[in-house]
JSON list of C-alpha atoms in Angstrom, two decimals:
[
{"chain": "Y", "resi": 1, "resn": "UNK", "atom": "CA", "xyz": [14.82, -16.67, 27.47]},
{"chain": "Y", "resi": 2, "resn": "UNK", "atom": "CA", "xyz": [14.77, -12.73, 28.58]},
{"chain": "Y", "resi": 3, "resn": "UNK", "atom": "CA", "xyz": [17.22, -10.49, 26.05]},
{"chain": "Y", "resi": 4, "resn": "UNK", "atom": "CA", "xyz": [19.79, -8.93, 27.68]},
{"chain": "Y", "resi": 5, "resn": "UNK", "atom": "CA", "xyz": [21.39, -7.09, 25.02]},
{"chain": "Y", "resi": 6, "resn": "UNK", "atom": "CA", "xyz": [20.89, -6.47, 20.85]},
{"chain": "Y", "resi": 7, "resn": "UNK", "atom": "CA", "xyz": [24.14, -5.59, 18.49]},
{"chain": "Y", "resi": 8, "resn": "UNK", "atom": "CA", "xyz": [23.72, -1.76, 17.81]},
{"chain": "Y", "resi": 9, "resn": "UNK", "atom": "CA", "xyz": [23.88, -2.52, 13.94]},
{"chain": "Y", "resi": 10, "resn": "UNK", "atom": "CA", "xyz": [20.33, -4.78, 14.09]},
{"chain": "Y", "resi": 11, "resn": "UNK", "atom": "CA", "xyz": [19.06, -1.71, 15.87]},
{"chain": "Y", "resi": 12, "resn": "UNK", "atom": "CA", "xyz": [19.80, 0.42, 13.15]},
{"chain": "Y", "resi": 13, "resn": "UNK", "atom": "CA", "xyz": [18.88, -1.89, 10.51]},
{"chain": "Y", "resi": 14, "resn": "UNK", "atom": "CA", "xyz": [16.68, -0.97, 7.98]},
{"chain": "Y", "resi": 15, "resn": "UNK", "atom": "CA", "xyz": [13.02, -2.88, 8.86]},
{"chain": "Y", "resi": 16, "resn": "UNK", "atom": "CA", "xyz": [11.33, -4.24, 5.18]},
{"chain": "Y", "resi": 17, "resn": "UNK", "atom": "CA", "xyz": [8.50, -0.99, 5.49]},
{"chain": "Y", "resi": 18, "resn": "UNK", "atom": "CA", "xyz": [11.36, 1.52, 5.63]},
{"chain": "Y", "resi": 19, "resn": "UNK", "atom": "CA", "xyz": [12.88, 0.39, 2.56]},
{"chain": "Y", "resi": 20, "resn": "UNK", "atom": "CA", "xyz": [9.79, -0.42, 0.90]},
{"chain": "Y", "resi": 21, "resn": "UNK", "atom": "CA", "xyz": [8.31, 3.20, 1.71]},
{"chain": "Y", "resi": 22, "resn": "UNK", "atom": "CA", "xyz": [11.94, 4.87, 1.00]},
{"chain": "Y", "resi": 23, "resn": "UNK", "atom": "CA", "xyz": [12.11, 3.22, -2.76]},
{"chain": "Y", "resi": 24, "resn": "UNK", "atom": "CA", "xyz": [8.44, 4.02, -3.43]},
{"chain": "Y", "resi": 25, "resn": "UNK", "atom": "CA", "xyz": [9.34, 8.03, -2.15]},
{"chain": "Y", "resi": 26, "resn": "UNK", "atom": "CA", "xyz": [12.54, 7.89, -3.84]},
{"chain": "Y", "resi": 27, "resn": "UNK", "atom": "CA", "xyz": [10.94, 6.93, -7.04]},
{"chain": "Y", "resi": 28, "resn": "UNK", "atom": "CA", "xyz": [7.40, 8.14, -7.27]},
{"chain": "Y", "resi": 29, "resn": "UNK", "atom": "CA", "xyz": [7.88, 8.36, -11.36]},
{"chain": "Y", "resi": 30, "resn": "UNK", "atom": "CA", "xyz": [7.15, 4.61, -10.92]},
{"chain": "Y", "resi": 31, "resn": "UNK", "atom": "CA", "xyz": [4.99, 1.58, -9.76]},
{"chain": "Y", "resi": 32, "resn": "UNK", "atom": "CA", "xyz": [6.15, -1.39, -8.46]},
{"chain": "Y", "resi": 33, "resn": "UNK", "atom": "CA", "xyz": [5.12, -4.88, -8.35]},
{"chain": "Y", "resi": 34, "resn": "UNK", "atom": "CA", "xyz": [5.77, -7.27, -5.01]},
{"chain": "Y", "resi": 35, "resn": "UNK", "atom": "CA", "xyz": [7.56, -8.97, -7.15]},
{"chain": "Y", "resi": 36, "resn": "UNK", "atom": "CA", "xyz": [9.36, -6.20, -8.64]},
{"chain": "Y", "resi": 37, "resn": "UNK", "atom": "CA", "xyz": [10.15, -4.80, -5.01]},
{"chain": "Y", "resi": 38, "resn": "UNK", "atom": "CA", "xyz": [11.76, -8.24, -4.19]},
{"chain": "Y", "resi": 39, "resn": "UNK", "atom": "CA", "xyz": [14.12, -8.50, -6.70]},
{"chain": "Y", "resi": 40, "resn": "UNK", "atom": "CA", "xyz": [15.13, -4.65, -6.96]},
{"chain": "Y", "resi": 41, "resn": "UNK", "atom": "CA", "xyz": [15.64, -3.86, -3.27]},
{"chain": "Y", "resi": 42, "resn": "UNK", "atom": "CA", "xyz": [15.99, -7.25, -1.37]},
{"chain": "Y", "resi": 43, "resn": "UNK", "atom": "CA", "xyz": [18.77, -9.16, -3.78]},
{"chain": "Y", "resi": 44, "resn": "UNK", "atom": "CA", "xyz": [16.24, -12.14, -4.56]},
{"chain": "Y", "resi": 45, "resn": "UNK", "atom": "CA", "xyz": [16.96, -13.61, -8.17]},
{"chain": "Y", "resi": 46, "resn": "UNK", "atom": "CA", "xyz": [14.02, -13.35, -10.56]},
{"chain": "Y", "resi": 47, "resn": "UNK", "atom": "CA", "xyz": [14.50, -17.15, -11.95]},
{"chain": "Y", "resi": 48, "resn": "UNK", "atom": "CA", "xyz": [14.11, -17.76, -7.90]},
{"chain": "Y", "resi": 49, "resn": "UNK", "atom": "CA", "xyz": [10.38, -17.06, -8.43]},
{"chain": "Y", "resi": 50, "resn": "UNK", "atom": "CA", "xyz": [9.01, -16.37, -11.42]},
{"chain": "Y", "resi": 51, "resn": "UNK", "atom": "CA", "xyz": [6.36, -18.72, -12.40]},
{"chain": "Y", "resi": 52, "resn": "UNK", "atom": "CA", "xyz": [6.78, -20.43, -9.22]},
{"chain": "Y", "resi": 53, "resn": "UNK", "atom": "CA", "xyz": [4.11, -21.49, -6.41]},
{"chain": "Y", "resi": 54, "resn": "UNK", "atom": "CA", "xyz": [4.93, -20.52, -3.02]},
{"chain": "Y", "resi": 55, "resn": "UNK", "atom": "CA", "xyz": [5.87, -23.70, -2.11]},
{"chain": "Y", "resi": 56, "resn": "UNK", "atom": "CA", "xyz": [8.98, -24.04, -4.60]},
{"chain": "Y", "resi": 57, "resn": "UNK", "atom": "CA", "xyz": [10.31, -20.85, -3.36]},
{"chain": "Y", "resi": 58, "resn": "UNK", "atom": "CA", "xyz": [13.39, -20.85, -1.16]},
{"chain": "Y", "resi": 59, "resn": "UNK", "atom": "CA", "xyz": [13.23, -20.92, 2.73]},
{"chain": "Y", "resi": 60, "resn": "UNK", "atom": "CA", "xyz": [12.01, -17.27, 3.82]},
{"chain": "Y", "resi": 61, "resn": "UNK", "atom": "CA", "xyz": [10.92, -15.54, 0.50]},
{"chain": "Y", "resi": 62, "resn": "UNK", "atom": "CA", "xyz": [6.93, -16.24, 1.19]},
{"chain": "Y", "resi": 63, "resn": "UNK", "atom": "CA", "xyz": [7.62, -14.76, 4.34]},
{"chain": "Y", "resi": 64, "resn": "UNK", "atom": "CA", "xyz": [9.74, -11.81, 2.98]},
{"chain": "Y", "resi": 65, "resn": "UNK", "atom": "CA", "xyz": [6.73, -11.51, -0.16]},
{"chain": "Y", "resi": 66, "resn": "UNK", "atom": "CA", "xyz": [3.97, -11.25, 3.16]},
{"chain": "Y", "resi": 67, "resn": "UNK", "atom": "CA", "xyz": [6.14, -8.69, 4.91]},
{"chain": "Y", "resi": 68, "resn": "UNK", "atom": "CA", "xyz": [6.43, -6.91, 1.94]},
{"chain": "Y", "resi": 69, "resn": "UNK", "atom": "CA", "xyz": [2.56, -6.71, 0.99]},
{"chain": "Y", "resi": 70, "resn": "UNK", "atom": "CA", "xyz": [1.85, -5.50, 4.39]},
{"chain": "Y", "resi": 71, "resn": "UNK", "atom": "CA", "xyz": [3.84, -2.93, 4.21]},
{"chain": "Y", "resi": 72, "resn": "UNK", "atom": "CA", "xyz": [2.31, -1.49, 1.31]},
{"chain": "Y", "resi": 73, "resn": "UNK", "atom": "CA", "xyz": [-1.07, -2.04, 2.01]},
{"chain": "Y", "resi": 74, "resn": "UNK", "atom": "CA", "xyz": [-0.26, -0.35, 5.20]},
{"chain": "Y", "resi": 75, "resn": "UNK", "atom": "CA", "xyz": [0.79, 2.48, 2.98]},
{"chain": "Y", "resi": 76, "resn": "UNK", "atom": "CA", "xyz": [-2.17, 2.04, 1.40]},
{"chain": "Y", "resi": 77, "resn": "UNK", "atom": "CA", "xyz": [-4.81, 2.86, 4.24]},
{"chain": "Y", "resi": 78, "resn": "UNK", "atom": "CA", "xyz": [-1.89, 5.82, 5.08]},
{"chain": "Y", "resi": 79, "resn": "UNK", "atom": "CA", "xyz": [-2.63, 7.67, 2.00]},
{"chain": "Y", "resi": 80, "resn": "UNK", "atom": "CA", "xyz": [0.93, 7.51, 1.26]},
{"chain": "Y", "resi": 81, "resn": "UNK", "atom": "CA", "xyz": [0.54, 4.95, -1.37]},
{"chain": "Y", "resi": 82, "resn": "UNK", "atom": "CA", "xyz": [-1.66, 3.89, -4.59]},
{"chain": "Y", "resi": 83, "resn": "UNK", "atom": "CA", "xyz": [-2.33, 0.78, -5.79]},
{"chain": "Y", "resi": 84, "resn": "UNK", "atom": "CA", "xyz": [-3.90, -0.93, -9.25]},
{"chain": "Y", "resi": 85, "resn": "UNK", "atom": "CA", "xyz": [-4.55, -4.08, -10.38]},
{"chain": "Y", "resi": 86, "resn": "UNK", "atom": "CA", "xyz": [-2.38, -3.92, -13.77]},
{"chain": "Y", "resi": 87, "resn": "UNK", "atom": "CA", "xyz": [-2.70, -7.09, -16.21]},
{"chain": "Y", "resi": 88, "resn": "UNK", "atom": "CA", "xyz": [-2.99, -10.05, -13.45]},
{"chain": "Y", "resi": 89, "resn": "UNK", "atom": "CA", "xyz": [-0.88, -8.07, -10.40]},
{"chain": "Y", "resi": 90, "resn": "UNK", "atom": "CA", "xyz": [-1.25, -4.96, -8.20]},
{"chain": "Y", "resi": 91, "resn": "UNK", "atom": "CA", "xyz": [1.14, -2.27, -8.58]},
{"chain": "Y", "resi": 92, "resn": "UNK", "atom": "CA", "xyz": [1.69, 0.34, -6.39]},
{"chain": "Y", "resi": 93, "resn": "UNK", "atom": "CA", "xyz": [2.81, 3.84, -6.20]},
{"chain": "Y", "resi": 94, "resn": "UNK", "atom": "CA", "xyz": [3.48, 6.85, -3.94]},
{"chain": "Y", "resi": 95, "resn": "UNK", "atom": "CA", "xyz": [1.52, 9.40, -4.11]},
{"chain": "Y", "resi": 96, "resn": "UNK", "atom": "CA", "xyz": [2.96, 11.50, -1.37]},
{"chain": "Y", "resi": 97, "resn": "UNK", "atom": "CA", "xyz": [2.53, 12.28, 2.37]},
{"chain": "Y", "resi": 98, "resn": "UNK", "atom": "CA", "xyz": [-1.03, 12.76, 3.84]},
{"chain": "Y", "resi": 99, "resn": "UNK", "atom": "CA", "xyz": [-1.18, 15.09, 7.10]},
{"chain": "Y", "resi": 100, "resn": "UNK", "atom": "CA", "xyz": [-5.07, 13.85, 8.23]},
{"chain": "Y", "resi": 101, "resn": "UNK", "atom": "CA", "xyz": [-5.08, 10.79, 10.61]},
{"chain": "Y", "resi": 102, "resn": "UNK", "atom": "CA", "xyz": [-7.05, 8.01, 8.85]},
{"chain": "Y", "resi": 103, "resn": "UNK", "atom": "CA", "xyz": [-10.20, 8.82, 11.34]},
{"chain": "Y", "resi": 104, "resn": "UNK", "atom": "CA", "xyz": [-9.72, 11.95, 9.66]},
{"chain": "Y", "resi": 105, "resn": "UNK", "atom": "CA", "xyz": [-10.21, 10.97, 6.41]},
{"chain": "Y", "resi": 106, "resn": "UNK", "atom": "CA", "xyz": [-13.22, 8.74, 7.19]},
{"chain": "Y", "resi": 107, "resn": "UNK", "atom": "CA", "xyz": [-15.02, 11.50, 8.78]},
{"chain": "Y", "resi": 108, "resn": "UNK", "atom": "CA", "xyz": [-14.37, 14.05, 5.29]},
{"chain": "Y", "resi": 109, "resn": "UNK", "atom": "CA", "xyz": [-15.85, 10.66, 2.94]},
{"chain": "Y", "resi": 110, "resn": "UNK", "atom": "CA", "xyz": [-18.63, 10.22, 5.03]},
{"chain": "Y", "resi": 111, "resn": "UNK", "atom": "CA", "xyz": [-19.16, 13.92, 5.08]},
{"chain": "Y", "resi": 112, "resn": "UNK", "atom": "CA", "xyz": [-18.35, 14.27, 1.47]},
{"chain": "Y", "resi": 113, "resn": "UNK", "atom": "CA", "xyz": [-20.60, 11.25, 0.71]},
{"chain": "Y", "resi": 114, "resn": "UNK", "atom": "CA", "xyz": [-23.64, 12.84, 2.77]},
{"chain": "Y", "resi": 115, "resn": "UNK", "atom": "CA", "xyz": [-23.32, 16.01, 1.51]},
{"chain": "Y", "resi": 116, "resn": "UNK", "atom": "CA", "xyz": [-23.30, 15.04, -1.85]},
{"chain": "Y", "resi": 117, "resn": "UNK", "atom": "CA", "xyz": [-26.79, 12.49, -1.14]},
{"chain": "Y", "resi": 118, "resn": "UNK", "atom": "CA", "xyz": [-28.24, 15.73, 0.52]},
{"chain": "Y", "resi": 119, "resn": "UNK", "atom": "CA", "xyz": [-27.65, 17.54, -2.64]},
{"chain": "Y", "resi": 120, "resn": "UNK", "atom": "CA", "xyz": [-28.93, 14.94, -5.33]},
{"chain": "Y", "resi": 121, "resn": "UNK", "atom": "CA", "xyz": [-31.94, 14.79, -2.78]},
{"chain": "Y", "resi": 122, "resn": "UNK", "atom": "CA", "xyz": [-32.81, 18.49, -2.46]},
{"chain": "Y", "resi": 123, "resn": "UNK", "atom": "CA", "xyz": [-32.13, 18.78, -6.43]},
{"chain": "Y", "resi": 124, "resn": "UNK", "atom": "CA", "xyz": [-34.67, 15.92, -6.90]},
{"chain": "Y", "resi": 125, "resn": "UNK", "atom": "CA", "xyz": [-37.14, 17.48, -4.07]},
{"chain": "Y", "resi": 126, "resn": "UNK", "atom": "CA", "xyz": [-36.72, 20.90, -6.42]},
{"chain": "Y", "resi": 127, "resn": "UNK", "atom": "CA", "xyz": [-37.88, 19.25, -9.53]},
{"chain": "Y", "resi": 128, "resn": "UNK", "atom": "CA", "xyz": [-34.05, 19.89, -10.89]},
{"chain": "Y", "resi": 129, "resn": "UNK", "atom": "CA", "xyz": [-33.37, 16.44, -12.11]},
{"chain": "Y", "resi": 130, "resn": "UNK", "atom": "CA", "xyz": [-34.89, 12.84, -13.02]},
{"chain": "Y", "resi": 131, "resn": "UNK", "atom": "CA", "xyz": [-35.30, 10.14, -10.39]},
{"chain": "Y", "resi": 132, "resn": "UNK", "atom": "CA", "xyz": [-33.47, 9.93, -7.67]},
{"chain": "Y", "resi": 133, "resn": "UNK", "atom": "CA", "xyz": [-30.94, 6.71, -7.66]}
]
């Protein structure tokens, strides 16, 4: 069936990655858990799913819990975001806006990373230092 017309209002609905990346900005003093992010910012009740497989959570919240880990860990490979493993979950964190593209950024590591093997190799060419590892 073809759409022929959307309320205004679900246009202008907030999408899961806006609200995750506004609370992470808005709070960058901080981490947050999925978890965490579920029951601060999308109403779920902690007793809902704490200690709870998947499959005894209510109709929608593994979906909502998937949307919501995409989003960061598109954050994430942004640069906009940090994440940790902390105890048994990841927390994450913002850590501000990046202006490079992410080609960008994989063009400075490798040229970071080469620069830095050139070194240690002309140092150990030099006699400067032990073995080269």
């Amino acid at each position: 069936m073809m759409t022929k017309k959307i309320p205004v209002a679900e246009i202008n609905k907030k999408t899961t990655e806006s609200i995750v990346e506004d609370t992470l900005k808005n709070d960058p003093k901080n981490a947050y858990t999925i978890l965490g992010l579920m029951v601060e910012k999308f109403g779920v009740k902690e007793s809902e799913i704490a200690s709870k497989p998947f499959n005894q959570w209510k109709k929608g919240m593994p979906t909502m819990y998937t949307k919501i880990r995409l989003s960061l860990e598109k954050l994430v490979k942004e640069g906009k975001v940090k994440k940790q493993k902390v105890s048994k979950a990841q927390v994450y964190w913002w850590i501000g806006e990046k202006s490079m593209t992410t080609k960008q950024r994989r063009g400075d590591n490798f040229n970071i990373s080469s620069n830095l093997v050139n070194d240690a190799h002309n140092s150990w060419e030099a006699g400067k230092s032990g073995p080269l590892v």
